[in-house]
Amino acid sequence: MSERWARAALTAYRYAGAAAYPLIGPYVAWRASRGKEDRARRRERYGVAGRPRPEGPVIWIHAASVGETIAVVPLVESILDFGVNVVLTTGTVTSAKVAEERLGSRIIHQYVPLDLKPAVSRFLDHWRPELAIIAESEIWPMTILELGARNVPQVLVNGRLSDRSFMSWKKRSGVAEALFENLAHVIAQSDVDGERFRALGARPVTVSGNLKVDTNPPPVDEWALATLQRQIGDRPTWAAISTHDGEEVVAAEVHASLHKRHHGLLTIIVPRHPDRADALAAQISGMGLAVARRSKGDRISPETDILLGDTIGEMGLYLRLTEIAFVGRSLTSEGGQNPLEPAMLETAVLAGRNVQNFREAYQRLLDSGGAKLVRDRDMLTGAVNFLLTNEVARHEMMAAGAATVDEMRGALARTLKSLEPYIQPLVVKARLKGANGR
């Protein structure tokens, strides 16, 4: 079997493309992560542990970035309540910050090792996990194969496969089967995702729903919220959140079209990547619009057109300043971003048509009237104008979105039920260890 694993790893690295990093993938991933990691902890990326291993069983949980980290927080908390140690790995400084804020010292946080055999082996030699739980779509061939070689059960939770990744894997079905057969269980987000994993050779596969639905609303600093609300007063507002390149300009153009019709209109733009803020501020100011930057502590004056939300971890603040939110990566980019956070905070959701990564969530919101898709800038302008003008329709849309999220809950309980055969023996082991230690 080891020969097959080695052959599968080599083939995956050479040919699997975007769905599984090619031969140079670990180097590309390292290059891409520069500036997004803690320099003082860079050795963790090579599998060098920053902490001693605790006594007793250890479960390794991996969540790539902020969205995945937030999604697995309730799952991590449930496992911790069983008395089992958790090592949580993430890939960025921002996701590490989220882990620290929401889980604190209850977990051991490490940066995920590069998908190179020496780094992965070093990581596994130190932590010796007895179960590996991977969130969403993190398919790292060498990591999967190394865990398989050590007979460590691997469970993919909140699993999803984008249209592009699925097609890439289908072209190399033999490679996919050689990798996915190492997964002990796949717990998929939706029926579509479940069928895709089955088609690629994963067994068994169950469907849980989206763990992101079972998270709490994004938190807020109440003092900061009150301060900004005082500055904004009774001005009408709308927001463009998690925006990607091109969508910020579209939002600014929508503002320019509507600000005379809606006196005092304030547009809140929250780019997905705040490191673009300097260029965005210059670009929007060049359109003749007055910009206040949250990162600079700029005051929102009556003359301010745009509040640029160029900070990390404050989505809860921005969403509580408005009742209308356009969710980005859906108009000028593809895939979409998570609409569930604005919906659970009773915000009317707008988005472009490219929302494949959150297909089921958007379908549920569209069916209930909690969201609306727009084709282009002009259609977005019309939708924002309609919602600003029609209070009853806006509030109906807000209520429908919140009710839809409530109806979608339950993914956490279903995930825990599927994980029970893997976690329960570790719970017993942890309790025995504790009893013997007393």
XYZ file of C-alpha atoms in Angstrom:
438
model
C 0.000 0.000 0.000
C 2.900 2.396 0.696
C 3.977 2.126 -2.937
C 0.502 3.169 -4.038
C 0.548 6.111 -1.621
C 3.886 7.272 -2.954
C 2.684 6.964 -6.539
C -0.533 8.826 -5.722
C 1.365 11.628 -4.014
C 3.709 12.110 -6.949
C 0.863 12.028 -9.459
C -1.241 14.419 -7.381
C 1.544 16.945 -7.088
C 2.310 16.815 -10.786
C -1.173 16.790 -12.239
C -3.977 17.681 -9.840
C -3.835 21.407 -10.516
C -5.902 23.818 -8.412
C -7.714 21.093 -6.526
C -4.514 19.636 -5.032
C -1.291 21.595 -5.133
C 1.102 20.549 -7.919
C 4.750 19.666 -7.368
C 5.669 23.287 -6.669
C 2.510 23.836 -4.622
C 4.120 23.981 -1.160
C 6.532 26.616 -2.412
C 3.664 28.565 -3.994
C 1.674 28.287 -0.771
C 4.661 29.548 1.230
C 5.113 32.487 -1.152
C 1.417 33.334 -0.972
C 1.408 33.207 2.825
C 4.283 35.659 3.253
C 2.989 38.746 5.005
C 0.040 36.711 6.340
C 1.987 34.814 8.973
C 3.711 35.610 12.268
C 7.423 35.904 11.507
C 8.298 34.865 15.057
C 6.437 31.586 14.506
C 7.555 30.835 10.962
C 9.283 27.616 12.030
C 5.847 26.150 12.720
C 5.296 26.158 8.942
C 8.119 23.612 8.747
C 6.525 21.417 11.403
C 8.643 22.686 14.312
C 6.318 22.742 17.307
C 5.971 25.938 19.297
C 4.512 24.164 22.333
C 4.962 20.853 24.177
C 2.459 18.087 23.507
C -0.107 17.725 26.306
C -0.734 14.433 28.064
C -3.617 12.331 26.829
C -5.333 12.061 23.427
C -4.963 14.879 20.911
C -7.294 15.770 18.061
C -5.820 17.846 15.266
C -8.316 20.242 13.669
C -7.341 22.305 10.635
C -9.158 25.390 9.354
C -7.429 27.309 6.577
C -8.542 30.893 7.045
C -10.917 33.186 8.921
C -14.196 31.837 7.545
C -13.292 28.205 8.179
C -11.959 29.045 11.656
C -15.176 30.790 12.658
C -17.170 27.850 11.283
C -15.357 25.248 13.399
C -15.325 27.214 16.675
C -18.576 25.637 17.990
C -17.289 22.191 16.972
C -13.988 22.796 18.769
C -15.838 23.990 21.866
C -17.970 20.838 21.867
C -14.884 18.613 21.638
C -13.131 20.545 24.402
C -16.186 20.036 26.620
C -15.574 16.278 26.280
C -12.151 16.799 27.883
C -10.048 16.020 24.810
C -7.021 18.120 23.805
C -7.272 20.075 20.547
C -4.433 21.342 18.377
C -5.963 23.841 15.961
C -3.955 24.822 12.884
C -4.697 27.745 10.592
C -2.822 29.368 7.733
C -2.919 33.112 8.399
C -2.317 35.658 11.146
C -5.938 36.808 10.948
C -7.295 33.301 11.475
C -4.845 32.821 14.354
C -6.215 36.022 15.901
C -9.774 34.723 15.562
C -8.748 31.466 17.254
C -7.142 33.392 20.106
C -10.139 35.700 20.565
C -12.765 32.962 20.503
C -10.992 29.957 22.026
C -8.089 31.427 23.993
C -5.876 29.078 25.972
C -8.376 26.208 25.771
C -6.711 25.091 22.551
C -3.141 24.878 21.276
C -2.822 26.950 18.121
C -0.133 26.222 15.527
C 0.376 27.391 11.966
C -0.286 24.551 9.564
C 2.863 22.876 8.237
C 3.679 23.149 4.558
C 2.546 20.132 2.573
C 6.077 18.760 2.315
C 6.978 15.365 3.749
C 9.685 16.627 6.177
C 7.418 19.346 7.561
C 4.351 17.116 7.852
C 6.343 14.258 9.388
C 7.949 16.585 11.937
C 4.526 17.954 12.892
C 2.983 14.503 13.247
C 5.977 13.066 15.125
C 5.566 15.766 17.781
C 1.787 16.036 18.182
C 0.888 12.371 17.500
C -2.790 13.148 16.847
C -5.250 10.286 17.211
C -7.823 11.929 14.951
C -7.486 14.585 12.235
C -10.462 16.803 11.367
C -10.105 18.976 8.267
C -12.515 21.797 7.452
C -14.190 22.434 4.101
C -11.919 21.907 1.088
C -8.349 21.662 2.352
C -7.059 18.752 0.253
C -3.313 18.477 0.944
C -2.006 15.282 -0.703
C 1.150 14.734 1.344
C -0.648 15.433 4.610
C -3.463 13.044 3.724
C -1.028 10.326 2.690
C 1.176 10.731 5.770
C -1.820 10.520 8.079
C -2.971 7.456 6.159
C 0.435 5.820 6.533
C 0.169 6.314 10.315
C -3.397 4.952 10.417
C -4.745 8.212 11.825
C -8.461 8.551 10.991
C -9.144 11.634 8.865
C -12.566 13.256 8.697
C -13.441 16.113 6.383
C -16.120 18.304 7.996
C -18.244 21.006 6.385
C -16.870 19.565 3.158
C -17.447 21.341 -0.108
C -16.110 21.148 -3.652
C -16.418 24.164 -5.927
C -17.393 23.658 -9.559
C -13.798 24.299 -10.628
C -12.227 21.934 -8.078
C -14.695 19.169 -8.858
C -14.013 19.369 -12.593
C -10.269 19.391 -11.943
C -10.513 16.265 -9.792
C -12.840 14.504 -12.267
C -10.192 14.794 -14.966
C -7.861 12.831 -12.689
C -10.283 10.431 -11.073
C -7.591 7.854 -10.335
C -5.585 10.363 -8.329
C -8.726 11.527 -6.549
C -9.671 7.988 -5.526
C -6.157 7.230 -4.275
C -6.340 10.285 -2.008
C -9.986 10.312 -0.931
C -9.943 6.635 0.028
C -7.688 7.705 2.914
C -10.517 9.735 4.421
C -12.410 7.809 7.088
C -15.516 9.957 6.619
C -16.618 13.002 4.630
C -19.305 15.184 6.214
C -20.482 17.412 3.377
C -22.251 20.761 3.469
C -24.917 19.936 0.895
C -26.381 17.130 -1.175
C -24.491 18.443 -4.210
C -21.190 18.397 -2.340
C -21.960 14.938 -0.999
C -22.593 13.530 -4.468
C -19.381 15.101 -5.732
C -17.292 13.512 -2.992
C -18.918 10.136 -3.649
C -18.196 10.474 -7.368
C -14.522 10.986 -6.524
C -14.326 7.836 -4.421
C -14.914 9.091 -0.882
C -16.728 6.610 1.423
C -18.681 7.020 3.610
C -20.224 10.431 2.931
C -22.954 12.066 4.986
C -24.563 15.511 4.664
C -24.740 17.806 7.678
C -25.587 21.259 6.335
C -23.285 24.237 6.710
C -21.506 24.646 10.058
C -21.375 28.389 9.424
C -25.111 28.517 10.105
C -24.578 27.253 13.653
C -22.078 29.943 14.587
C -22.931 32.982 16.668
C -23.369 36.356 14.942
C -20.053 38.188 14.510
C -19.200 40.037 17.732
C -18.994 43.796 18.151
C -17.291 46.319 20.394
C -20.335 48.085 21.821
C -18.401 51.292 22.546
C -17.129 51.492 18.950
C -20.636 50.795 17.647
C -22.189 53.532 19.770
C -19.483 55.976 18.690
C -20.029 55.379 14.983
C -23.811 55.397 15.362
C -23.593 58.846 16.984
C -21.445 60.099 14.109
C -23.790 58.677 11.469
C -27.001 59.807 13.153
C -30.120 59.212 11.071
C -28.341 59.125 7.704
C -29.410 56.330 5.327
C -26.727 53.657 4.901
C -25.896 50.581 2.876
C -22.805 48.397 2.794
C -20.698 46.478 0.289
C -18.854 43.803 2.294
C -16.150 41.224 1.545
C -15.546 42.987 -1.751
C -12.929 41.981 -4.306
C -11.095 43.962 -6.962
C -13.502 46.079 -9.005
C -16.442 45.779 -6.639
C -15.333 48.709 -4.472
C -15.469 51.021 -7.493
C -18.895 49.639 -8.381
C -20.079 50.440 -4.854
C -18.661 53.954 -5.115
C -20.432 54.439 -8.443
C -23.700 53.255 -6.889
C -23.194 55.851 -4.165
C -22.546 58.573 -6.730
C -25.795 57.651 -8.502
C -27.918 57.631 -5.350
C -26.580 60.246 -2.955
C -28.669 63.087 -4.392
C -31.802 60.958 -4.297
C -31.139 59.876 -0.709
C -29.896 62.903 1.175
C -26.943 62.189 3.441
C -26.388 58.664 2.096
C -23.388 56.903 3.640
C -21.868 53.914 1.844
C -19.802 51.445 3.875
C -17.209 49.504 1.869
C -15.442 46.580 3.567
C -12.790 45.030 1.286
C -12.043 41.353 1.757
C -8.333 42.189 1.829
C -7.708 45.386 3.854
C -4.108 45.572 2.595
C -5.587 47.118 -0.576
C -6.971 50.051 1.429
C -4.378 52.681 0.457
C -4.999 52.161 -3.243
C -8.764 51.966 -2.763
C -8.886 55.176 -0.731
C -6.905 56.998 -3.421
C -9.075 55.555 -6.196
C -12.372 56.454 -4.533
C -11.150 59.909 -3.516
C -10.183 60.421 -7.156
C -13.868 59.979 -8.011
C -14.624 63.113 -5.973
C -15.960 61.228 -2.933
C -14.943 61.941 0.654
C -13.512 58.828 2.358
C -13.191 58.125 6.077
C -10.924 55.195 6.951
C -11.744 53.090 9.977
C -8.103 52.001 10.379
C -7.046 55.657 10.701
C -9.741 56.490 13.225
C -11.209 59.064 10.832
C -14.389 60.703 12.102
C -17.516 60.299 9.982
C -18.553 63.870 9.255
C -21.707 65.065 7.458
C -19.527 65.411 4.337
C -18.273 61.811 4.419
C -19.486 59.757 1.465
C -17.663 56.479 2.068
C -16.687 54.712 5.276
C -13.848 52.402 4.256
C -13.861 49.469 6.647
C -10.194 48.610 6.276
C -9.846 46.634 9.506
C -9.851 42.951 10.392
C -12.329 41.308 12.735
C -14.945 44.065 12.745
C -17.559 42.686 10.354
C -20.011 42.615 13.255
C -19.526 46.362 13.642
C -20.050 47.231 9.984
C -23.126 45.024 9.585
C -24.778 46.603 12.620
C -24.483 50.038 10.991
C -26.820 49.175 8.131
C -29.853 47.155 7.050
C -28.666 46.519 3.477
C -25.531 44.585 2.495
C -24.126 43.637 -0.886
C -21.901 40.566 -0.416
C -18.858 40.576 -2.683
C -16.768 38.241 -4.784
C -19.955 37.796 -6.739
C -20.063 40.585 -9.327
C -16.549 41.085 -10.697
C -15.128 37.877 -9.167
C -16.462 34.338 -8.871
C -17.489 32.095 -6.019
C -19.212 34.498 -3.663
C -18.656 35.140 0.036
C -20.676 34.025 3.037
C -24.199 35.578 3.120
C -25.134 33.947 6.422
C -23.550 36.508 8.752
C -25.499 39.471 7.331
C -28.669 37.377 7.199
C -28.421 36.297 10.840
C -27.976 39.976 11.810
C -31.239 40.803 10.004
C -29.676 42.499 7.013
C -31.209 42.459 3.533
C -28.709 40.582 1.343
C -27.762 41.528 -2.228
C -25.139 39.774 -4.343
C -23.965 39.247 -7.895
C -24.788 36.054 -9.729
C -21.442 34.288 -9.210
C -22.157 32.662 -5.843
C -21.270 29.039 -6.566
C -19.309 28.528 -3.337
C -22.426 29.258 -1.271
C -24.991 27.883 -3.701
C -27.260 26.210 -1.157
C -27.254 29.123 1.290
C -28.129 31.594 -1.453
C -30.820 29.291 -2.852
C -32.489 29.088 0.544
C -32.287 32.857 1.010
C -33.601 33.524 -2.496
C -36.496 31.123 -2.014
C -37.527 32.826 1.221
C -37.082 36.360 -0.090
C -34.117 37.085 2.183
C -31.700 37.777 -0.693
C -31.694 39.118 -4.224
C -29.134 38.605 -6.990
C -28.149 41.435 -9.326
C -26.657 41.294 -12.796
C -24.506 44.422 -12.875
C -23.877 47.864 -11.392
C -27.116 49.356 -12.736
C -29.193 46.524 -11.293
C -27.370 46.897 -7.956
C -28.123 50.611 -7.997
C -31.803 49.890 -8.574
C -31.918 47.272 -5.810
C -30.243 49.542 -3.246
C -32.516 52.418 -4.242
C -35.618 50.234 -3.875
C -34.625 49.000 -0.417
C -33.715 52.484 0.808
C -37.040 53.815 -0.445
C -39.330 50.980 0.696
C -39.055 50.415 4.419
C -41.727 47.687 4.558
C -40.111 45.645 1.766
C -36.683 46.085 3.354
C -37.857 44.869 6.755
C -39.673 41.911 5.203
C -36.451 40.938 3.438
C -34.444 41.330 6.652
C -36.876 39.163 8.621
C -36.963 36.505 5.895
C -33.173 36.215 5.913
C -32.971 35.820 9.692
C -35.779 33.220 9.686
C -34.045 31.264 6.921
C -30.817 31.045 8.916
C -32.768 29.772 11.939
C -34.396 27.093 9.769
C -30.996 25.987 8.434
C -29.466 25.370 11.866
C -28.586 21.877 13.050
C -25.347 21.195 11.164
C -23.312 21.090 14.378
C -25.480 18.385 15.968
C -25.406 16.303 12.775
C -21.629 16.706 12.483
C -21.069 15.641 16.090
C -23.258 12.585 15.542
C -21.151 11.550 12.541
C -17.943 12.168 14.503
C -19.084 10.221 17.557
C -17.473 6.876 16.564
C -14.110 8.608 16.229
C -14.323 10.933 19.236
C -15.980 8.698 21.842
C -12.997 6.319 22.273
C -10.769 9.348 22.841
C -13.190 10.723 25.429
C -13.025 7.420 27.304
C -9.235 7.410 27.027
C -9.004 11.000 28.315
C -11.235 10.174 31.296
C -9.232 7.078 32.134
C -6.043 9.099 31.913
C -7.517 11.700 34.263
C -8.713 9.092 36.734
C -5.326 7.350 36.795
C -3.597 10.674 37.257
C -5.491 11.492 40.421
